[in-house]
mmCIF file of C-alpha atoms in Angstrom:
data_model
loop_
_atom_site.group_PDB
_atom_site.id
_atom_site.type_symbol
_atom_site.label_atom_id
_atom_site.label_comp_id
_atom_site.label_asym_id
_atom_site.label_seq_id
_atom_site.Cartn_x
_atom_site.Cartn_y
_atom_site.Cartn_z
ATOM 1 C CA VAL A 273 0.223 0.105 0.069
ATOM 2 C CA GLU A 274 0.962 3.583 -0.558
ATOM 3 C CA PRO A 275 1.062 6.503 1.461
ATOM 4 C CA THR A 276 -1.839 8.497 0.527
ATOM 5 C CA ILE A 277 0.258 11.458 2.424
ATOM 6 C CA LEU A 278 4.455 12.349 1.996
ATOM 7 C CA PRO A 279 4.879 14.765 4.912
ATOM 8 C CA ALA A 280 8.059 17.018 4.234
ATOM 9 C CA LYS A 281 10.191 17.429 7.310
ATOM 10 C CA LEU A 282 10.238 21.445 7.179
ATOM 11 C CA PRO A 283 8.066 23.934 5.574
ATOM 12 C CA PHE A 284 9.853 24.293 2.190
ATOM 13 C CA LEU A 285 6.681 26.920 0.535
ATOM 14 C CA LEU A 286 7.271 29.091 3.880
ATOM 15 C CA LEU A 287 11.153 28.545 3.616
ATOM 16 C CA ASN A 288 11.615 29.423 0.333
ATOM 17 C CA GLY A 289 9.538 31.618 -0.444
ATOM 18 C CA ALA A 290 7.020 30.762 -3.720
ATOM 19 C CA THR A 291 5.526 32.775 -6.639
ATOM 20 C CA GLY A 292 2.926 31.069 -9.608
ATOM 21 C CA ILE A 293 -0.281 32.735 -11.165
ATOM 22 C CA ALA A 294 -2.782 30.646 -12.371
ATOM 23 C CA VAL A 295 -6.717 30.812 -13.947
ATOM 24 C CA GLY A 296 -8.262 32.837 -10.988
ATOM 25 C CA MET A 297 -6.015 32.436 -8.690
ATOM 26 C CA ALA A 298 -1.896 34.252 -7.708
ATOM 27 C CA THR A 299 0.362 33.380 -4.676
ATOM 28 C CA ASN A 300 3.350 35.557 -3.424
ATOM 29 C CA ILE A 301 5.045 34.064 -1.080
ATOM 30 C CA PRO A 302 7.821 36.141 0.740
ATOM 31 C CA PRO A 303 11.107 33.782 2.102
ATOM 32 C CA HIS A 304 11.315 32.725 5.332
ATOM 33 C CA GLN A 305 13.959 32.458 8.189
ATOM 34 C CA LEU A 306 14.737 28.762 9.061
ATOM 35 C CA GLY A 307 15.183 28.875 12.988
ATOM 36 C CA GLU A 308 11.703 31.203 12.552
ATOM 37 C CA LEU A 309 10.380 28.621 11.095
ATOM 38 C CA VAL A 310 11.636 25.551 13.027
ATOM 39 C CA ASP A 311 11.028 27.395 16.137
ATOM 40 C CA ALA A 312 6.888 27.842 14.930
ATOM 41 C CA CYS A 313 6.493 24.350 14.330
ATOM 42 C CA ILE A 314 7.912 23.022 17.458
ATOM 43 C CA ALA A 315 5.671 24.979 19.251
ATOM 44 C CA LEU A 316 2.487 24.636 17.512
ATOM 45 C CA ILE A 317 3.252 20.538 17.412
ATOM 46 C CA LYS A 318 2.814 20.910 21.639
ATOM 47 C CA ASN A 319 0.161 23.543 21.191
ATOM 48 C CA PRO A 320 -2.047 23.420 18.131
ATOM 49 C CA SER A 321 -4.244 26.637 19.836
ATOM 50 C CA LEU A 322 -1.289 29.080 19.633
ATOM 51 C CA SER A 323 -2.323 32.143 19.474
ATOM 52 C CA ASP A 324 -1.650 34.441 16.795
ATOM 53 C CA GLU A 325 0.660 37.194 18.878
ATOM 54 C CA ARG A 326 3.057 34.489 19.934
ATOM 55 C CA LEU A 327 3.620 33.425 16.068
ATOM 56 C CA PHE A 328 4.524 36.756 15.717
ATOM 57 C CA SER A 329 6.722 36.336 18.100
ATOM 58 C CA LEU A 330 8.127 33.759 16.990
ATOM 59 C CA ILE A 331 8.419 34.582 13.324
ATOM 60 C CA PRO A 332 8.171 37.838 13.440
ATOM 61 C CA ALA A 333 8.907 38.680 9.805
ATOM 62 C CA PRO A 334 9.949 36.736 6.162
ATOM 63 C CA ASP A 335 13.358 37.104 5.698
ATOM 64 C CA PHE A 336 14.802 38.287 2.117
ATOM 65 C CA PRO A 337 17.675 37.010 1.027
ATOM 66 C CA THR A 338 19.681 40.200 -0.138
ATOM 67 C CA GLY A 339 18.773 41.616 3.949
ATOM 68 C CA ALA A 340 18.287 45.277 3.118
ATOM 69 C CA LEU A 341 15.952 46.628 6.564
ATOM 70 C CA ILE A 342 11.594 45.966 6.316
ATOM 71 C CA VAL A 343 9.687 49.185 7.204
ATOM 72 C CA GLY A 344 7.162 48.728 10.207
ATOM 73 C CA LEU A 345 5.534 45.567 10.910
ATOM 74 C CA GLU A 346 2.601 47.083 10.349
ATOM 75 C CA GLY A 347 2.108 45.498 6.004
ATOM 76 C CA VAL A 348 3.864 42.050 7.719
ATOM 77 C CA ARG A 349 1.245 41.307 10.179
ATOM 78 C CA LYS A 350 -1.500 41.952 8.173
ATOM 79 C CA LEU A 351 -0.404 39.599 5.724
ATOM 80 C CA TYR A 352 -0.279 37.133 8.294
ATOM 81 C CA LYS A 353 -3.442 37.390 9.706
ATOM 82 C CA THR A 354 -5.279 37.666 5.985
ATOM 83 C CA GLY A 355 -3.061 36.540 3.840
ATOM 84 C CA ASN A 356 -2.468 39.880 1.827
ATOM 85 C CA GLY A 357 -0.615 42.741 2.654
ATOM 86 C CA ALA A 358 2.748 44.651 1.827
ATOM 87 C CA VAL A 359 5.920 44.656 3.091
ATOM 88 C CA VAL A 360 7.372 47.570 2.977
ATOM 89 C CA MET A 361 11.671 47.382 2.253
ATOM 90 C CA ARG A 362 14.367 49.863 2.433
ATOM 91 C CA ALA A 363 17.931 49.310 0.861
ATOM 92 C CA ARG A 364 20.375 48.979 3.833
ATOM 93 C CA THR A 365 22.581 53.027 3.671
ATOM 94 C CA HIS A 366 25.302 54.752 5.546
ATOM 95 C CA VAL A 367 27.225 58.503 4.516
ATOM 96 C CA GLU A 368 30.054 58.596 4.040
ATOM 97 C CA GLU A 369 33.029 61.112 3.656
ATOM 98 C CA ILE A 370 35.038 60.356 -0.005
ATOM 99 C CA LYS A 371 38.637 61.840 -0.261
ATOM 100 C CA LYS A 372 39.357 62.902 -3.979
ATOM 101 C CA THR A 373 42.781 62.697 -5.207
ATOM 102 C CA ASN A 374 44.689 63.635 -8.511
ATOM 103 C CA ARG A 375 46.030 61.205 -10.774
ATOM 104 C CA LYS A 376 49.587 62.460 -8.476
ATOM 105 C CA GLY A 377 48.031 61.204 -5.906
ATOM 106 C CA GLY A 378 47.563 64.811 -4.349
ATOM 107 C CA GLN A 379 44.888 65.355 -2.389
ATOM 108 C CA LEU A 380 41.824 67.307 -3.835
ATOM 109 C CA GLY A 381 39.106 67.274 -0.711
ATOM 110 C CA SER A 382 36.061 65.134 0.541
ATOM 111 C CA ARG A 383 33.015 64.350 -0.654
ATOM 112 C CA THR A 384 30.126 63.139 1.035
ATOM 113 C CA ALA A 385 28.509 60.177 -0.283
ATOM 114 C CA ILE A 386 25.649 57.980 0.085
ATOM 115 C CA VAL A 387 26.671 54.500 0.584
ATOM 116 C CA VAL A 388 24.151 51.159 -0.352
ATOM 117 C CA THR A 389 25.169 47.712 0.778
ATOM 118 C CA GLU A 390 21.936 46.242 0.565
ATOM 119 C CA LEU A 391 18.892 46.711 -1.558
ATOM 120 C CA PRO A 392 15.647 44.920 -1.466
ATOM 121 C CA TYR A 393 13.998 42.260 -2.372
ATOM 122 C CA MET A 394 13.937 41.385 -5.844
ATOM 123 C CA VAL A 395 15.492 45.128 -7.124
ATOM 124 C CA ASN A 396 18.161 44.272 -10.253
ATOM 125 C CA LYS A 397 21.059 46.394 -9.253
ATOM 126 C CA SER A 398 22.150 47.457 -13.156
ATOM 127 C CA VAL A 399 18.233 48.543 -13.971
ATOM 128 C CA LEU A 400 17.843 50.290 -10.741
ATOM 129 C CA LEU A 401 21.328 52.241 -11.713
ATOM 130 C CA GLU A 402 20.305 53.206 -15.029
ATOM 131 C CA ARG A 403 17.279 54.313 -14.192
ATOM 132 C CA MET A 404 19.211 56.841 -11.166
ATOM 133 C CA ALA A 405 20.977 58.079 -13.546
ATOM 134 C CA THR A 406 18.367 59.145 -16.048
ATOM 135 C CA MET A 407 16.735 60.791 -13.248
ATOM 136 C CA VAL A 408 19.272 62.707 -12.369
ATOM 137 C CA ASN A 409 19.669 63.916 -16.127
ATOM 138 C CA GLU A 410 16.454 64.619 -16.625
ATOM 139 C CA LYS A 411 16.532 66.582 -13.101
ATOM 140 C CA LYS A 412 14.118 64.356 -11.386
ATOM 141 C CA LEU A 413 16.934 63.787 -8.476
ATOM 142 C CA GLU A 414 18.575 66.670 -7.336
ATOM 143 C CA GLY A 415 22.099 66.571 -5.071
ATOM 144 C CA ILE A 416 23.461 64.190 -7.045
ATOM 145 C CA ALA A 417 27.246 64.629 -8.504
ATOM 146 C CA ASP A 418 28.550 61.098 -9.236
ATOM 147 C CA LEU A 419 26.504 57.505 -9.347
ATOM 148 C CA ARG A 420 29.022 54.807 -9.293
ATOM 149 C CA ASP A 421 28.717 50.938 -8.437
ATOM 150 C CA GLU A 422 32.013 49.384 -6.473
ATOM 151 C CA SER A 423 30.133 45.893 -5.913
ATOM 152 C CA ASP A 424 32.445 43.836 -5.352
ATOM 153 C CA ARG A 425 32.369 39.741 -4.720
ATOM 154 C CA ASP A 426 32.612 40.857 -1.120
ATOM 155 C CA GLY A 427 29.329 42.204 -1.137
ATOM 156 C CA THR A 428 27.354 45.218 -3.018
ATOM 157 C CA ARG A 429 28.512 48.703 -2.899
ATOM 158 C CA ILE A 430 26.591 51.701 -4.685
ATOM 159 C CA VAL A 431 28.327 54.669 -4.282
ATOM 160 C CA ILE A 432 25.830 57.836 -4.579
ATOM 161 C CA GLU A 433 28.311 61.153 -4.292
ATOM 162 C CA LEU A 434 26.587 64.558 -3.028
ATOM 163 C CA LYS A 435 27.315 68.041 -5.015
ATOM 164 C CA LYS A 436 28.663 70.220 -2.120
ATOM 165 C CA ASP A 437 25.492 72.230 -1.454
ATOM 166 C CA ALA A 438 23.464 68.910 -0.857
ATOM 167 C CA ARG A 439 22.188 67.572 2.629
ATOM 168 C CA ALA A 440 22.946 63.866 2.304
ATOM 169 C CA THR A 441 19.352 63.062 4.735
ATOM 170 C CA VAL A 442 17.169 65.098 2.130
ATOM 171 C CA VAL A 443 18.613 63.281 -1.267
ATOM 172 C CA GLN A 444 18.121 59.677 0.346
ATOM 173 C CA ASN A 445 14.515 60.433 1.725
ATOM 174 C CA ASN A 446 14.109 61.561 -1.924
ATOM 175 C CA LEU A 447 16.215 58.084 -3.148
ATOM 176 C CA PHE A 448 13.569 56.345 -0.807
ATOM 177 C CA LYS A 449 10.653 58.514 -2.377
ATOM 178 C CA LYS A 450 11.704 58.576 -6.265
ATOM 179 C CA THR A 451 13.434 55.213 -6.690
ATOM 180 C CA GLN A 452 13.347 51.582 -5.832
ATOM 181 C CA LEU A 453 15.250 52.060 -2.773
ATOM 182 C CA GLN A 454 12.564 51.768 -1.389
ATOM 183 C CA THR A 455 9.584 49.457 -2.655
ATOM 184 C CA SER A 456 6.841 46.764 -1.576
ATOM 185 C CA PHE A 457 6.876 43.128 -1.216
ATOM 186 C CA ALA A 458 2.586 42.433 -2.863
ATOM 187 C CA GLY A 459 2.342 39.279 -0.766
ATOM 188 C CA ASN A 460 -0.525 36.644 -0.934
ATOM 189 C CA LEU A 461 -0.211 33.687 1.054
ATOM 190 C CA LEU A 462 -2.269 31.454 -0.873
ATOM 191 C CA SER A 463 -1.372 27.716 -1.769
ATOM 192 C CA LEU A 464 -4.015 24.688 -2.830
ATOM 193 C CA GLY A 465 -4.602 21.644 -0.918
ATOM 194 C CA ASP A 466 -4.960 18.049 -2.362
ATOM 195 C CA ASP A 467 -8.602 18.595 -2.401
ATOM 196 C CA GLY A 468 -8.363 21.754 -4.399
ATOM 197 C CA LYS A 469 -9.175 24.077 -1.854
#
């Protein structure tokens, strides 16, 4: 006799995430952290009527592989409670002083730069840089003197050099508002069971 169900050792649908479109339905499940999922599974086995708040404490948010920051947990809680919700993600950035030198190695001063080290999930770095350069050329983004990709095998590093009179916080907020340095993941937690429901 063959088994009717082959249970998985882990909830891979939540661990890896999933995206799919079918006739009349779609799913978009974000990936999650392995340790948090295992802790939640063990807690649910011990107490099947576990409260939502306890589950939120065990799995506070999705775990996106590109890093970045999740802005607020309201969208995450709505996603977990209702099955639909938007998770707002923002690139991880910091401000640096970049030393400028001439070809002979002489100091030319320094410039403030916004450095991006982590991008939101599903953001293509090349497309982002191209779009940012276009917006700078069209004067839709002000205060940016230079834009370059210094990423290597050690990680992502996008350097956005500012003009002398630009304020880093203002430029950074405009970048979050007008580019994919801040974006959202529209989650839809839908999966079909063996009975088609």
